mmCIF file of C-alpha atoms in Angstrom:
data_model
loop_
_atom_site.group_PDB
_atom_site.id
_atom_site.type_symbol
_atom_site.label_atom_id
_atom_site.label_comp_id
_atom_site.label_asym_id
_atom_site.label_seq_id
_atom_site.Cartn_x
_atom_site.Cartn_y
_atom_site.Cartn_z
ATOM 1 C CA VAL A 616 -29.675 -14.781 9.806
ATOM 2 C CA LEU A 617 -28.372 -13.925 13.291
ATOM 3 C CA PHE A 618 -29.118 -17.464 14.437
ATOM 4 C CA ASN A 619 -27.056 -18.851 11.538
ATOM 5 C CA VAL A 620 -24.140 -16.545 12.422
ATOM 6 C CA TYR A 621 -24.436 -17.619 16.070
ATOM 7 C CA MET A 622 -24.426 -21.318 15.124
ATOM 8 C CA GLU A 623 -21.457 -20.810 12.800
ATOM 9 C CA ARG A 624 -19.489 -19.115 15.579
ATOM 10 C CA GLN A 625 -20.403 -21.887 18.013
ATOM 11 C CA LYS A 626 -19.207 -24.513 15.531
ATOM 12 C CA TYR A 627 -15.879 -22.734 14.940
ATOM 13 C CA GLY A 628 -15.449 -22.043 18.647
ATOM 14 C CA LYS A 629 -15.865 -25.736 19.455
ATOM 15 C CA ALA A 630 -13.458 -26.660 16.654
ATOM 16 C CA ALA A 631 -10.827 -24.272 18.060
ATOM 17 C CA MET A 632 -11.215 -25.799 21.529
ATOM 18 C CA THR A 633 -10.905 -29.296 20.031
ATOM 19 C CA LEU A 634 -7.698 -28.324 18.202
ATOM 20 C CA GLU A 635 -6.261 -26.930 21.439
ATOM 21 C CA THR A 636 -7.155 -30.182 23.236
ATOM 22 C CA LEU A 637 -5.502 -32.208 20.470
ATOM 23 C CA ALA A 638 -2.414 -30.000 20.733
ATOM 24 C CA ASN A 639 -2.144 -30.844 24.427
ATOM 25 C CA CYS A 640 -2.190 -34.567 23.544
ATOM 26 C CA ALA A 641 0.221 -34.367 20.597
ATOM 27 C CA GLU A 642 3.489 -36.199 21.038
ATOM 28 C CA SER A 643 5.909 -34.069 19.045
ATOM 29 C CA PRO A 644 6.586 -30.404 19.826
ATOM 30 C CA ALA A 645 6.215 -29.564 16.113
ATOM 31 C CA GLU A 646 2.732 -31.096 16.022
ATOM 32 C CA LYS A 647 1.766 -29.217 19.199
ATOM 33 C CA ARG A 648 2.875 -25.910 17.636
ATOM 34 C CA ARG A 649 1.036 -26.661 14.376
ATOM 35 C CA LEU A 650 -2.236 -27.541 16.134
ATOM 36 C CA ARG A 651 -2.004 -24.520 18.458
ATOM 37 C CA ALA A 652 -1.418 -22.216 15.466
ATOM 38 C CA MET A 653 -4.472 -23.701 13.731
ATOM 39 C CA ALA A 654 -6.565 -23.200 16.885
ATOM 40 C CA LYS A 655 -5.388 -19.583 17.195
ATOM 41 C CA ASP A 656 -6.212 -18.809 13.541
ATOM 42 C CA LEU A 657 -9.650 -20.370 13.935
ATOM 43 C CA HIS A 658 -10.246 -18.343 17.102
ATOM 44 C CA MET A 659 -9.233 -15.142 15.262
ATOM 45 C CA ARG A 660 -11.743 -15.898 12.486
ATOM 46 C CA VAL A 661 -14.548 -16.413 15.006
ATOM 47 C CA THR A 662 -13.851 -13.292 17.066
ATOM 48 C CA ALA A 663 -13.103 -10.888 14.199
ATOM 49 C CA MET A 664 -14.941 -7.576 14.493
ATOM 50 C CA ASP A 665 -16.050 -5.380 11.628
ATOM 51 C CA ALA A 666 -13.532 -2.630 10.806
ATOM 52 C CA SER A 667 -16.102 0.185 10.820
ATOM 53 C CA ALA A 668 -17.598 -1.036 14.125
ATOM 54 C CA LEU A 669 -14.160 -0.888 15.777
ATOM 55 C CA GLN A 670 -13.434 2.551 14.301
ATOM 56 C CA GLN A 671 -16.828 3.918 15.415
ATOM 57 C CA PHE A 672 -16.379 2.480 18.912
ATOM 58 C CA TYR A 673 -13.052 4.310 19.222
ATOM 59 C CA LEU A 674 -14.530 7.565 17.908
ATOM 60 C CA ARG A 675 -17.461 7.356 20.352
ATOM 61 C CA ASN A 676 -15.473 6.486 23.486
ATOM 62 C CA GLU A 677 -11.715 6.283 23.074
ATOM 63 C CA THR A 678 -11.051 5.662 26.785
ATOM 64 C CA GLU A 679 -13.369 2.652 26.988
ATOM 65 C CA ALA A 680 -12.143 1.293 23.646
ATOM 66 C CA ASN A 681 -8.496 1.573 24.776
ATOM 67 C CA SER A 682 -9.247 -0.238 28.025
ATOM 68 C CA ARG A 683 -10.934 -3.043 26.097
ATOM 69 C CA TYR A 684 -8.657 -3.371 23.039
ATOM 70 C CA GLY A 685 -5.525 -1.256 23.561
ATOM 71 C CA GLY A 686 -2.374 -3.389 23.579
ATOM 72 C CA SER A 687 -4.361 -6.547 22.823
ATOM 73 C CA THR A 688 -4.115 -8.719 19.740
ATOM 74 C CA ILE A 689 -7.441 -8.514 17.955
ATOM 75 C CA SER A 690 -8.772 -9.544 14.575
ATOM 76 C CA VAL A 691 -10.630 -7.227 12.234
ATOM 77 C CA THR A 692 -12.695 -8.083 9.194
ATOM 78 C CA GLY A 693 -13.409 -5.768 6.291
ATOM 79 C CA VAL A 694 -12.743 -4.835 2.705
ATOM 80 C CA VAL A 695 -9.186 -3.934 1.681
ATOM 81 C CA SER A 696 -9.266 -0.301 0.553
ATOM 82 C CA SER A 697 -5.528 -0.043 -0.184
ATOM 83 C CA VAL A 698 -2.198 -1.835 0.147
ATOM 84 C CA ALA A 699 1.053 0.133 0.153
ATOM 85 C CA ARG A 700 4.303 0.778 2.010
ATOM 86 C CA SER A 701 4.767 3.355 4.746
ATOM 87 C CA ALA A 702 7.302 6.169 4.403
ATOM 88 C CA LEU A 703 9.763 3.919 6.245
ATOM 89 C CA GLY A 704 9.138 1.014 3.869
ATOM 90 C CA TRP A 705 6.864 -1.039 6.130
ATOM 91 C CA PRO A 706 4.012 -2.930 4.417
ATOM 92 C CA LYS A 707 0.608 -1.516 5.329
ATOM 93 C CA ALA A 708 -3.025 -2.020 4.382
ATOM 94 C CA PHE A 709 -6.296 -0.302 5.162
ATOM 95 C CA LEU A 710 -9.556 -2.107 5.898
ATOM 96 C CA THR A 711 -13.003 -0.539 5.672
ATOM 97 C CA GLY A 712 -16.230 -2.037 6.954
ATOM 98 C CA LYS A 713 -18.521 -4.265 4.939
ATOM 99 C CA ASP A 714 -20.461 -1.177 3.835
ATOM 100 C CA GLY A 715 -17.327 0.233 2.170
ATOM 101 C CA ASP A 716 -17.585 3.362 4.307
ATOM 102 C CA SER A 717 -14.809 5.908 4.521
ATOM 103 C CA LEU A 718 -13.637 4.883 8.008
ATOM 104 C CA ALA A 719 -10.569 2.673 7.639
ATOM 105 C CA ILE A 720 -8.413 0.684 10.055
ATOM 106 C CA GLY A 721 -4.667 0.991 9.425
ATOM 107 C CA CYS A 722 -2.810 -2.332 9.518
ATOM 108 C CA LEU A 723 0.998 -2.207 9.772
ATOM 109 C CA PHE A 724 2.836 -5.425 8.937
ATOM 110 C CA PRO A 725 6.300 -6.344 10.259
ATOM 111 C CA HIS A 726 9.150 -4.883 8.200
ATOM 112 C CA ASP A 727 10.452 -8.388 7.438
ATOM 113 C CA ASP A 728 7.013 -9.583 6.248
ATOM 114 C CA ALA A 729 8.040 -10.402 2.706
ATOM 115 C CA THR A 730 4.954 -12.321 1.615
ATOM 116 C CA GLY A 731 2.289 -12.287 4.341
ATOM 117 C CA HIS A 732 0.526 -9.174 3.102
ATOM 118 C CA THR A 733 0.872 -9.975 -0.615
ATOM 119 C CA SER A 734 -2.417 -11.922 -0.634
ATOM 120 C CA LEU A 735 -4.227 -8.628 0.007
ATOM 121 C CA GLU A 736 -5.808 -6.935 -2.986
ATOM 122 C CA LYS A 737 -7.957 -3.828 -3.123
ATOM 123 C CA GLY A 738 -11.655 -4.720 -2.982
ATOM 124 C CA ARG A 739 -11.169 -8.169 -1.446
ATOM 125 C CA HIS A 740 -12.549 -9.180 1.918
ATOM 126 C CA ALA A 741 -9.904 -9.957 4.576
ATOM 127 C CA ILE A 742 -9.472 -10.864 8.209
ATOM 128 C CA ILE A 743 -6.309 -9.373 9.709
ATOM 129 C CA SER A 744 -5.023 -9.727 13.264
ATOM 130 C CA GLY A 745 -2.640 -7.375 15.020
ATOM 131 C CA GLU A 746 -1.871 -5.521 18.216
ATOM 132 C CA CYS A 747 -4.236 -2.589 18.687
ATOM 133 C CA LEU A 748 -2.361 0.692 19.161
ATOM 134 C CA GLY A 749 -5.539 2.724 19.560
ATOM 135 C CA LEU A 750 -6.531 5.938 17.839
ATOM 136 C CA CYS A 751 -3.887 7.941 15.979
ATOM 137 C CA ARG A 752 -4.956 11.072 14.081
ATOM 138 C CA GLY A 753 -8.558 9.854 14.004
ATOM 139 C CA GLN A 754 -7.744 6.349 12.771
ATOM 140 C CA VAL A 755 -7.404 3.033 14.632
ATOM 141 C CA LEU A 756 -4.007 1.413 14.035
ATOM 142 C CA LEU A 757 -2.928 -2.203 14.383
ATOM 143 C CA LYS A 758 0.747 -3.224 14.375
ATOM 144 C CA SER A 759 2.550 -6.541 13.890
ATOM 145 C CA CYS A 760 -0.309 -7.584 11.634
ATOM 146 C CA ARG A 761 -0.783 -10.843 9.818
ATOM 147 C CA VAL A 762 -3.376 -11.968 7.324
ATOM 148 C CA ILE A 763 -5.702 -14.628 8.712
ATOM 149 C CA GLU A 764 -7.891 -15.022 5.639
ATOM 150 C CA THR A 765 -8.775 -13.367 2.325
ATOM 151 C CA THR A 766 -11.820 -14.016 0.144
ATOM 152 C CA MET A 767 -13.474 -12.448 -2.870
#
């Protein structure tokens, strides 16, 4: 199983590099932007970490986790445990690990994100990217989030 995951990541990694190479050769600026966005999304899918693994890493060693992920755009994969709006009206979602454990990552979407988060439904698997803010009241928070992928 691990070998299959490794091979899948290698395949996607090579595809992302190929898209980036194509973007460099594209003639129109619009085509360059489109290919670079596709390469970035593919890279986010490949490098996504499990929500509970990220949460546990922060709880074990917050200093090391902040030096590795704090302020960086990362992608997290997990099961959507809830979708709502913050007290200030910002769209937000919570992701738990594949096991459905109680540790959840908080994902805050931009205030003007009218439709990006609407594909999220409780119980569905999702990959979300965002800037890691670190641990806040015992929970890892991501801001400026966007949905990379959702599946059943």
